XYZ file of C-alpha atoms in Angstrom:
302
model
C 0.091 30.670 2.790
C 0.886 29.077 6.133
C 2.064 25.495 5.694
C 2.661 22.957 8.461
C 4.712 19.883 7.602
C 3.667 17.190 10.084
C 6.869 15.168 9.853
C 10.478 16.156 10.624
C 11.722 13.671 7.999
C 10.943 15.870 5.035
C 13.196 16.301 2.014
C 15.359 19.454 2.333
C 14.963 20.035 -1.408
C 11.174 19.910 -1.147
C 11.258 22.146 1.920
C 13.342 24.749 0.110
C 10.814 24.781 -2.758
C 7.981 25.458 -0.341
C 9.887 28.139 1.534
C 10.513 30.194 -1.588
C 6.906 31.416 -1.591
C 5.224 30.347 1.626
C 5.557 30.443 5.389
C 6.521 26.910 6.390
C 6.757 25.285 9.812
C 8.234 21.801 10.118
C 7.354 19.556 13.026
C 10.351 18.687 15.192
C 8.641 15.980 17.257
C 8.968 12.527 15.666
C 5.780 11.313 17.360
C 2.668 11.344 15.190
C 0.391 14.302 15.929
C -2.721 13.325 17.877
C -6.233 13.970 16.604
C -6.566 16.916 18.994
C -3.290 18.379 17.775
C -4.326 18.001 14.134
C -7.584 19.787 14.969
C -5.611 22.696 16.394
C -3.157 22.749 13.510
C -5.812 22.836 10.795
C -7.373 25.874 12.450
C -4.049 27.725 12.430
C -2.582 26.669 9.071
C -3.858 26.776 5.495
C -2.032 23.608 4.471
C -1.177 20.431 6.374
C 1.427 18.112 4.846
C 0.691 14.685 6.340
C 1.830 11.078 5.993
C -0.085 7.863 5.437
C 0.130 6.951 9.128
C -1.719 10.099 10.210
C -5.487 9.755 10.488
C -7.190 12.885 9.152
C -10.538 12.185 10.765
C -14.013 13.643 10.652
C -13.120 15.553 13.831
C -10.239 17.221 11.971
C -12.652 18.117 9.171
C -15.073 19.679 11.634
C -12.226 21.739 13.094
C -11.461 22.992 9.567
C -15.078 23.535 8.562
C -15.817 26.955 7.188
C -12.305 27.570 5.888
C -10.455 26.766 2.694
C -7.942 24.126 3.697
C -5.514 21.855 1.850
C -4.353 18.398 2.930
C -1.212 17.284 1.092
C -0.585 13.606 1.810
C 2.792 12.002 1.163
C 1.190 8.847 -0.223
C -0.675 7.401 -3.172
C -3.530 6.151 -1.000
C -6.014 8.483 0.656
C -8.070 6.086 2.808
C -6.591 7.715 5.949
C -8.417 10.962 5.118
C -12.086 11.420 6.044
C -14.454 11.425 3.068
C -15.763 14.869 4.027
C -12.527 16.435 2.762
C -13.327 15.104 -0.711
C -16.975 16.102 -0.639
C -16.474 19.733 0.462
C -15.523 22.088 -2.394
C -13.660 24.317 0.072
C -11.252 21.488 0.845
C -8.481 20.236 -1.420
C -6.564 16.979 -1.126
C -3.215 16.653 -2.900
C -1.531 13.249 -3.133
C 1.330 11.481 -4.850
C 0.897 9.689 -8.153
C 3.906 7.505 -8.855
C 6.785 8.385 -6.514
C 6.730 5.102 -4.581
C 5.386 2.875 -7.362
C 8.749 1.273 -8.231
C 9.579 0.788 -4.559
C 6.293 -1.008 -3.896
C 6.533 -3.092 -7.061
C 10.053 -4.218 -6.141
C 8.889 -5.187 -2.658
C 6.030 -7.156 -4.185
C 8.465 -9.108 -6.320
C 10.677 -9.677 -3.278
C 7.748 -11.265 -1.454
C 6.934 -13.387 -4.508
C 10.533 -14.601 -4.744
C 10.797 -15.273 -1.010
C 7.636 -17.388 -1.089
C 8.329 -19.294 -4.301
C 11.973 -19.973 -3.395
C 11.089 -21.017 0.182
C 13.620 -18.587 1.617
C 12.147 -18.441 5.129
C 11.834 -22.181 5.892
C 15.129 -23.031 4.199
C 16.958 -20.303 6.129
C 15.479 -21.617 9.393
C 16.488 -25.166 8.496
C 20.065 -24.077 7.787
C 20.276 -22.215 11.092
C 18.986 -25.246 13.003
C 21.108 -27.726 10.991
C 17.978 -29.597 9.937
C 18.796 -31.642 6.834
C 15.488 -31.028 5.089
C 14.918 -31.284 1.348
C 13.150 -28.291 -0.209
C 11.474 -27.981 -3.596
C 11.058 -24.324 -4.579
C 9.262 -23.414 -7.806
C 10.281 -21.439 -10.874
C 8.454 -18.265 -11.838
C 9.055 -18.679 -15.560
C 5.970 -20.116 -17.218
C 3.783 -19.474 -14.180
C 0.666 -17.282 -14.286
C 0.749 -14.044 -12.337
C -2.668 -12.540 -11.615
C -2.613 -8.841 -10.784
C -5.637 -7.150 -9.245
C -5.467 -3.480 -10.216
C -3.753 -1.953 -13.255
C -2.628 1.347 -11.770
C 0.920 2.658 -11.433
C 2.125 -0.133 -9.133
C 0.169 -2.978 -10.686
C 1.407 -2.045 -14.165
C 5.040 -2.176 -13.042
C 4.518 -5.537 -11.303
C 3.039 -6.940 -14.520
C 6.035 -5.768 -16.539
C 8.416 -7.238 -13.988
C 6.525 -10.525 -14.139
C 6.751 -10.549 -17.926
C 10.512 -10.040 -17.709
C 10.707 -13.323 -15.772
C 8.725 -15.175 -18.433
C 5.419 -15.175 -16.568
C 1.982 -15.180 -18.157
C -0.071 -12.213 -16.928
C -3.761 -12.013 -16.054
C -5.251 -8.750 -14.840
C -8.505 -7.766 -13.207
C -9.289 -4.065 -13.145
C -12.419 -1.928 -13.012
C -11.667 -0.217 -16.330
C -9.654 -2.451 -18.682
C -10.459 -0.102 -21.576
C -8.101 2.440 -19.986
C -5.149 0.038 -20.073
C -5.024 -1.173 -23.661
C -1.300 -0.366 -23.737
C -0.623 -3.300 -21.401
C 0.133 -6.562 -23.186
C -1.914 -8.663 -20.742
C -5.159 -10.610 -20.657
C -8.007 -8.931 -18.764
C -10.279 -11.359 -16.925
C -12.911 -11.493 -14.218
C -11.792 -11.667 -10.605
C -13.071 -15.242 -10.364
C -11.069 -16.375 -13.405
C -7.946 -14.606 -12.139
C -8.154 -16.290 -8.736
C -8.795 -19.750 -10.150
C -6.159 -19.616 -12.929
C -3.246 -17.796 -11.288
C -0.222 -19.403 -9.639
C 0.508 -16.115 -7.892
C -2.062 -13.425 -7.065
C -0.858 -9.902 -6.297
C -3.187 -7.155 -5.042
C -2.687 -3.540 -6.158
C -6.015 -1.810 -5.758
C -6.808 1.129 -3.461
C -9.030 0.614 -0.436
C -12.458 2.084 -1.135
C -15.982 1.133 -0.148
C -16.234 -0.948 -3.323
C -12.938 -2.806 -2.754
C -13.251 -3.435 0.999
C -13.166 -7.228 1.547
C -12.879 -7.685 -2.212
C -11.213 -11.013 -1.463
C -13.352 -12.973 0.961
C -14.526 -16.410 2.048
C -16.558 -16.790 -1.148
C -13.746 -16.238 -3.664
C -10.458 -16.971 -1.868
C -11.339 -20.656 -1.999
C -11.171 -20.441 -5.816
C -7.367 -20.197 -5.605
C -5.192 -23.200 -6.360
C -3.786 -24.937 -3.299
C -0.366 -24.480 -4.941
C -0.831 -20.711 -5.385
C 0.691 -17.799 -3.476
C -1.147 -14.618 -2.494
C 0.683 -11.304 -2.022
C -0.868 -8.090 -0.751
C 1.259 -4.932 -0.737
C -1.885 -2.828 -1.003
C -4.237 -2.273 1.958
C -5.158 -4.992 4.439
C -8.827 -4.012 4.205
C -9.008 -5.259 0.607
C -9.009 -8.798 2.008
C -11.260 -10.248 4.676
C -8.832 -11.137 7.467
C -10.775 -14.090 8.853
C -11.070 -15.645 5.397
C -7.358 -15.074 4.805
C -6.423 -16.733 8.083
C -8.683 -19.680 7.259
C -7.162 -20.395 3.820
C -3.655 -20.374 5.319
C -4.498 -22.549 8.318
C -6.489 -25.006 6.194
C -3.681 -25.180 3.597
C -5.916 -23.927 0.798
C -3.062 -21.812 -0.568
C 0.675 -22.470 -0.615
C 1.799 -19.212 0.941
C 0.986 -15.623 1.836
C 2.965 -12.381 1.678
C 1.672 -9.246 3.400
C 3.058 -5.739 3.769
C 0.915 -4.427 6.613
C 0.933 -2.048 9.542
C 2.211 -3.073 12.990
C -1.279 -2.422 14.351
C -2.757 -5.390 12.443
C -2.060 -7.558 15.481
C -4.990 -9.935 14.961
C -3.680 -11.381 11.716
C -0.025 -11.080 12.769
C -0.588 -13.063 15.956
C -2.638 -15.708 14.138
C -0.088 -16.349 11.372
C 3.328 -15.427 12.807
C 4.383 -19.056 13.359
C 3.688 -20.169 9.777
C 6.800 -20.645 7.653
C 4.812 -20.042 4.459
C 3.675 -16.595 5.623
C 5.865 -13.514 5.271
C 4.747 -10.268 6.886
C 6.639 -6.992 6.625
C 5.769 -3.792 8.548
C 4.393 -1.611 5.759
C 7.827 -0.898 4.267
C 7.101 -1.489 0.572
C 6.832 2.247 -0.100
C 9.460 3.314 2.434
C 12.760 3.136 0.566
C 14.908 6.223 1.054
C 14.606 6.939 -2.661
C 10.809 6.654 -2.677
C 10.381 8.889 0.368
C 12.498 11.630 -1.184
C 10.673 11.354 -4.508
C 7.309 11.436 -2.747
C 8.185 14.605 -0.801
C 9.279 16.324 -3.985
C 6.388 15.048 -6.124
C 3.693 16.089 -3.643
C 5.406 19.455 -3.103
C 5.348 20.047 -6.862
C 1.638 19.215 -7.039
C 0.959 21.397 -3.977
C 2.715 24.382 -5.483
C 0.564 24.066 -8.598
C -2.465 24.456 -6.332
C -1.264 27.263 -4.040
C 1.171 29.001 -6.389
């Protein structure tokens, strides 16, 4: 099969695996391929290996229509791929399952620590020689509420337990996660009882704006909210409002640079930490993702 890898930063080990049986072309240009270019590529190649930042739109689907095509995405999430690829039996989507789970869970905990230990305001005070008194909080004994019990959420819960935290979890199918030693609760109970809320659910039609102006106000004013999932899971206006009106103690977001509306609104707040979608981007996670997705792809194409 003809395979086009849409990123030059692809693991040599994964590339060698693909090349043993298939004709592989690797993109040399570091710029993301445009929609028009992706339309041309999907006509020429049987398989496109893409990244999370590449939008595989309905136009790309239409360009592929009539053929048997495979999209292999180097990510756990698939919300960047048009739904038509999942609805057409001639199309196959291959994705990662756990390669960047540890990386994202670690980043989540880093945001939780930075917020609870007041690292940003205390660092700024030290730099400015402002003799302020700070009162960070301990994590031990606090309640961590995790929304989503998948690969990442499960690791975050275990990490929280290792710090002596009590764990609440809200998930669509708690019966599938009986191995987790946590208490499963409604979303409303989780938001109202948790000292820290961490979001780990994929962005789907049912989870879009899952946290909104109706339920975010249930959170304690002393609580922190962390989202290393997708921005679309939370209503941005409601999120901005709870921060500006001091209805929560702090916010941690791992989001894309393009989310300028919320970045510009909250960038001056010392109790808000925003990172540029790097939770899943450790060098180790990227290499593991390339190799994991390649392994899954080879099971499909032989």
